PDB file of C-alpha atoms in Angstrom:
ATOM      1  CA  MET W   1      -5.190  18.477  -0.508  1.00 51.00           C
ATOM      2  CA  VAL W   2      -1.499  17.965  -0.350  1.00 48.00           C
ATOM      3  CA  GLU W   3      -0.711  14.538   1.141  1.00 67.00           C
ATOM      4  CA  SER W   4       2.420  14.190   2.693  1.00 77.00           C
ATOM      5  CA  LYS W   5       4.732  10.918   2.472  1.00 79.00           C
ATOM      6  CA  ASP W   6       3.464   9.555   5.722  1.00 84.00           C
ATOM      7  CA  ASP W   7       0.160  10.035   4.301  1.00 89.00           C
ATOM      8  CA  LYS W   8       1.291   8.088   1.331  1.00 89.00           C
ATOM      9  CA  LEU W   9       3.162   5.294   3.115  1.00 91.00           C
ATOM     10  CA  ASP W  10       0.022   5.160   5.363  1.00 93.00           C
ATOM     11  CA  ALA W  11      -2.209   4.286   2.066  1.00 93.00           C
ATOM     12  CA  LEU W  12       0.352   1.981   0.530  1.00 94.00           C
ATOM     13  CA  PHE W  13       0.699   0.066   3.703  1.00 94.00           C
ATOM     14  CA  HIS W  14      -2.769  -0.003   4.145  1.00 95.00           C
ATOM     15  CA  ALA W  15      -3.628  -1.150   0.701  1.00 96.00           C
ATOM     16  CA  LEU W  16      -0.713  -3.605   0.697  1.00 95.00           C
ATOM     17  CA  ALA W  17      -1.829  -5.459   4.133  1.00 96.00           C
ATOM     18  CA  HIS W  18      -4.693  -7.645   2.587  1.00 97.00           C
ATOM     19  CA  ARG W  19      -4.055 -10.709   0.511  1.00 96.00           C
ATOM     20  CA  THR W  20      -6.940 -10.161  -1.761  1.00 96.00           C
ATOM     21  CA  ARG W  21      -5.581  -6.722  -2.251  1.00 97.00           C
ATOM     22  CA  ARG W  22      -1.901  -8.281  -2.850  1.00 96.00           C
ATOM     23  CA  GLY W  23      -3.185 -11.060  -5.210  1.00 97.00           C
ATOM     24  CA  ILE W  24      -5.160  -8.406  -7.214  1.00 97.00           C
ATOM     25  CA  LEU W  25      -1.559  -6.580  -7.751  1.00 96.00           C
ATOM     26  CA  MET W  26       0.401  -9.718  -8.829  1.00 95.00           C
ATOM     27  CA  LEU W  27      -2.386 -10.697 -11.548  1.00 96.00           C
ATOM     28  CA  LEU W  28      -2.020  -6.854 -13.031  1.00 96.00           C
ATOM     29  CA  VAL W  29       1.374  -7.546 -13.153  1.00 94.00           C
ATOM     30  CA  THR W  30       1.005  -9.276 -16.279  1.00 95.00           C
ATOM     31  CA  ARG W  31      -2.321  -7.749 -17.935  1.00 96.00           C
ATOM     32  CA  PRO W  32      -5.011  -5.084 -17.409  1.00 96.00           C
ATOM     33  CA  HIS W  33      -8.025  -6.892 -15.965  1.00 96.00           C
ATOM     34  CA  HIS W  34     -11.770  -6.471 -15.559  1.00 94.00           C
ATOM     35  CA  LEU W  35     -12.996  -5.888 -12.196  1.00 93.00           C
ATOM     36  CA  SER W  36     -15.339  -8.526 -12.987  1.00 92.00           C
ATOM     37  CA  GLU W  37     -12.767 -10.920 -13.467  1.00 94.00           C
ATOM     38  CA  PHE W  38     -11.610 -10.636 -10.276  1.00 95.00           C
ATOM     39  CA  THR W  39     -14.711 -12.211  -8.465  1.00 92.00           C
ATOM     40  CA  SER W  40     -14.392 -15.742  -9.968  1.00 90.00           C
ATOM     41  CA  ILE W  41     -10.343 -15.885  -8.976  1.00 93.00           C
ATOM     42  CA  PHE W  42     -10.940 -14.519  -5.685  1.00 93.00           C
ATOM     43  CA  ASP W  43     -14.538 -16.043  -4.945  1.00 91.00           C
ATOM     44  CA  ILE W  44     -15.667 -12.657  -3.391  1.00 94.00           C
ATOM     45  CA  SER W  45     -18.704 -10.421  -4.507  1.00 95.00           C
ATOM     46  CA  LEU W  46     -18.249  -7.696  -6.721  1.00 94.00           C
ATOM     47  CA  THR W  47     -19.153  -5.562  -4.513  1.00 95.00           C
ATOM     48  CA  ALA W  48     -16.062  -6.431  -1.967  1.00 97.00           C
ATOM     49  CA  ILE W  49     -13.730  -6.669  -5.441  1.00 96.00           C
ATOM     50  CA  SER W  50     -14.793  -3.154  -6.109  1.00 95.00           C
ATOM     51  CA  ARG W  51     -13.793  -1.850  -2.796  1.00 97.00           C
ATOM     52  CA  HIS W  52     -10.183  -3.519  -2.587  1.00 97.00           C
ATOM     53  CA  VAL W  53      -9.704  -2.074  -5.820  1.00 97.00           C
ATOM     54  CA  GLN W  54     -10.774   1.630  -4.975  1.00 96.00           C
ATOM     55  CA  VAL W  55      -8.111   0.907  -1.955  1.00 97.00           C
ATOM     56  CA  LEU W  56      -5.811   0.216  -4.289  1.00 97.00           C
ATOM     57  CA  ASN W  57      -6.313   3.127  -6.763  1.00 96.00           C
ATOM     58  CA  GLU W  58      -6.250   5.705  -3.419  1.00 95.00           C
ATOM     59  CA  ALA W  59      -3.241   4.504  -2.663  1.00 95.00           C
ATOM     60  CA  GLY W  60      -1.975   5.108  -6.111  1.00 94.00           C
ATOM     61  CA  LEU W  61      -1.185   1.470  -7.476  1.00 96.00           C
ATOM     62  CA  VAL W  62      -4.158   0.896  -9.589  1.00 96.00           C
ATOM     63  CA  GLN W  63      -5.675   2.419 -12.127  1.00 95.00           C
ATOM     64  CA  ARG W  64      -9.296   2.275 -13.143  1.00 94.00           C
ATOM     65  CA  LYS W  65     -10.908   2.949 -16.769  1.00 94.00           C
ATOM     66  CA  PHE W  66     -14.275   3.240 -17.597  1.00 91.00           C
ATOM     67  CA  VAL W  67     -14.898   1.644 -21.364  1.00 90.00           C
ATOM     68  CA  GLY W  68     -19.009   1.733 -21.057  1.00 90.00           C
ATOM     69  CA  ARG W  69     -19.939  -0.287 -18.208  1.00 88.00           C
ATOM     70  CA  ASN W  70     -16.971  -2.242 -17.614  1.00 89.00           C
ATOM     71  CA  HIS W  71     -14.366  -1.216 -15.247  1.00 90.00           C
ATOM     72  CA  ILE W  72     -10.590  -2.095 -16.623  1.00 96.00           C
ATOM     73  CA  CYS W  73      -7.775  -1.996 -13.885  1.00 96.00           C
ATOM     74  CA  SER W  74      -4.350  -1.401 -14.498  1.00 96.00           C
ATOM     75  CA  LEU W  75      -1.094  -1.532 -12.563  1.00 94.00           C
ATOM     76  CA  ASP W  76       0.603   1.676 -11.439  1.00 92.00           C
ATOM     77  CA  VAL W  77       3.672   1.045  -9.950  1.00 85.00           C
ATOM     78  CA  VAL W  78       4.850   4.867  -9.363  1.00 85.00           C
ATOM     79  CA  ALA W  79       3.512   4.987  -5.798  1.00 85.00           C
ATOM     80  CA  LEU W  80       5.802   2.065  -4.853  1.00 85.00           C
ATOM     81  CA  ASP W  81       8.620   4.486  -5.483  1.00 86.00           C
ATOM     82  CA  VAL W  82       7.502   6.547  -2.222  1.00 85.00           C
ATOM     83  CA  LEU W  83       7.749   2.997  -0.581  1.00 85.00           C
ATOM     84  CA  PHE W  84      10.974   2.194  -1.973  1.00 88.00           C
ATOM     85  CA  THR W  85      12.821   5.411  -0.986  1.00 87.00           C
ATOM     86  CA  TRP W  86      11.330   5.037   2.835  1.00 87.00           C
ATOM     87  CA  SER W  87      12.529   1.287   3.245  1.00 87.00           C
ATOM     88  CA  LYS W  88      16.189   2.412   1.308  1.00 87.00           C
ATOM     89  CA  GLY W  89      16.049   4.846   4.344  1.00 84.00           C
ATOM     90  CA  LEU W  90      15.749   2.130   6.737  1.00 83.00           C
ATOM     91  CA  THR W  91      19.245   0.640   5.598  1.00 80.00           C
ATOM     92  CA  ARG W  92      21.342   3.399   5.874  1.00 68.00           C
ATOM     93  CA  GLN W  93      19.927   4.669   9.352  1.00 61.00           C
ATOM     94  CA  GLY W  94      20.832   1.544  11.332  1.00 54.00           C
ATOM     95  CA  PRO W  95      22.967   2.710  14.487  1.00 52.00           C
ATOM     96  CA  SER W  96      27.072   2.469  13.567  1.00 53.00           C
ATOM     97  CA  SER W  97      28.093   1.838  17.199  1.00 48.00           C
ATOM     98  CA  SER W  98      26.732   0.151  20.304  1.00 53.00           C
ATOM     99  CA  ALA W  99      26.395   3.145  22.296  1.00 53.00           C
ATOM    100  CA  GLU W 100      24.178   4.653  19.522  1.00 52.00           C
ATOM    101  CA  SER W 101      22.317   1.538  19.673  1.00 52.00           C
ATOM    102  CA  ASP W 102      21.790   1.573  23.474  1.00 55.00           C
ATOM    103  CA  LYS W 103      20.440   5.374  22.850  1.00 53.00           C
ATOM    104  CA  LEU W 104      17.940   3.986  20.668  1.00 52.00           C
ATOM    105  CA  ASP W 105      16.815   1.336  22.903  1.00 53.00           C
ATOM    106  CA  HIS W 106      16.445   3.854  25.484  1.00 53.00           C
ATOM    107  CA  ALA W 107      14.236   6.274  23.706  1.00 49.00           C
ATOM    108  CA  ARG W 108      11.889   3.632  21.825  1.00 47.00           C
ATOM    109  CA  PRO W 109       9.427   3.339  24.686  1.00 50.00           C
ATOM    110  CA  LYS W 110       8.963   6.974  25.054  1.00 49.00           C
ATOM    111  CA  GLN W 111       8.571   7.362  20.982  1.00 47.00           C
ATOM    112  CA  VAL W 112       6.101   4.501  21.096  1.00 43.00           C
ATOM    113  CA  ALA W 113       4.068   6.074  24.018  1.00 47.00           C
ATOM    114  CA  ARG W 114       3.950   9.555  22.105  1.00 47.00           C
ATOM    115  CA  LEU W 115       2.865   7.817  18.937  1.00 48.00           C
ATOM    116  CA  ARG W 116       0.038   6.149  21.056  1.00 47.00           C
ATOM    117  CA  THR W 117      -1.413   9.471  21.755  1.00 47.00           C
ATOM    118  CA  ARG W 118      -2.141  10.984  18.574  1.00 47.00           C
TER     119      ARG W 118
END
């Protein structure tokens, strides 16, 4: 299945929305970690850590390597390129005049209502 940029962004925002997953990413900046190392750091079960890492992996932020029974996790920041590209677009697309800003203000409720019905 081909993923759209919106699907990738949704996965990234979902992955980054939880503080434990953000904490895992911060630890992986320094070095790869065994999955079991996270249980003592975050004081949660191996099952919960595994699920958090799975969400990060599905978003493309973490690579999991299996060495025997050990799961070694490492950071993969390539997926963040989609997020950076999207956020750069936010800064370049601001209204250039107050008239354009007024148009946007009137259009927002319709856009939000349309998004809620999807």
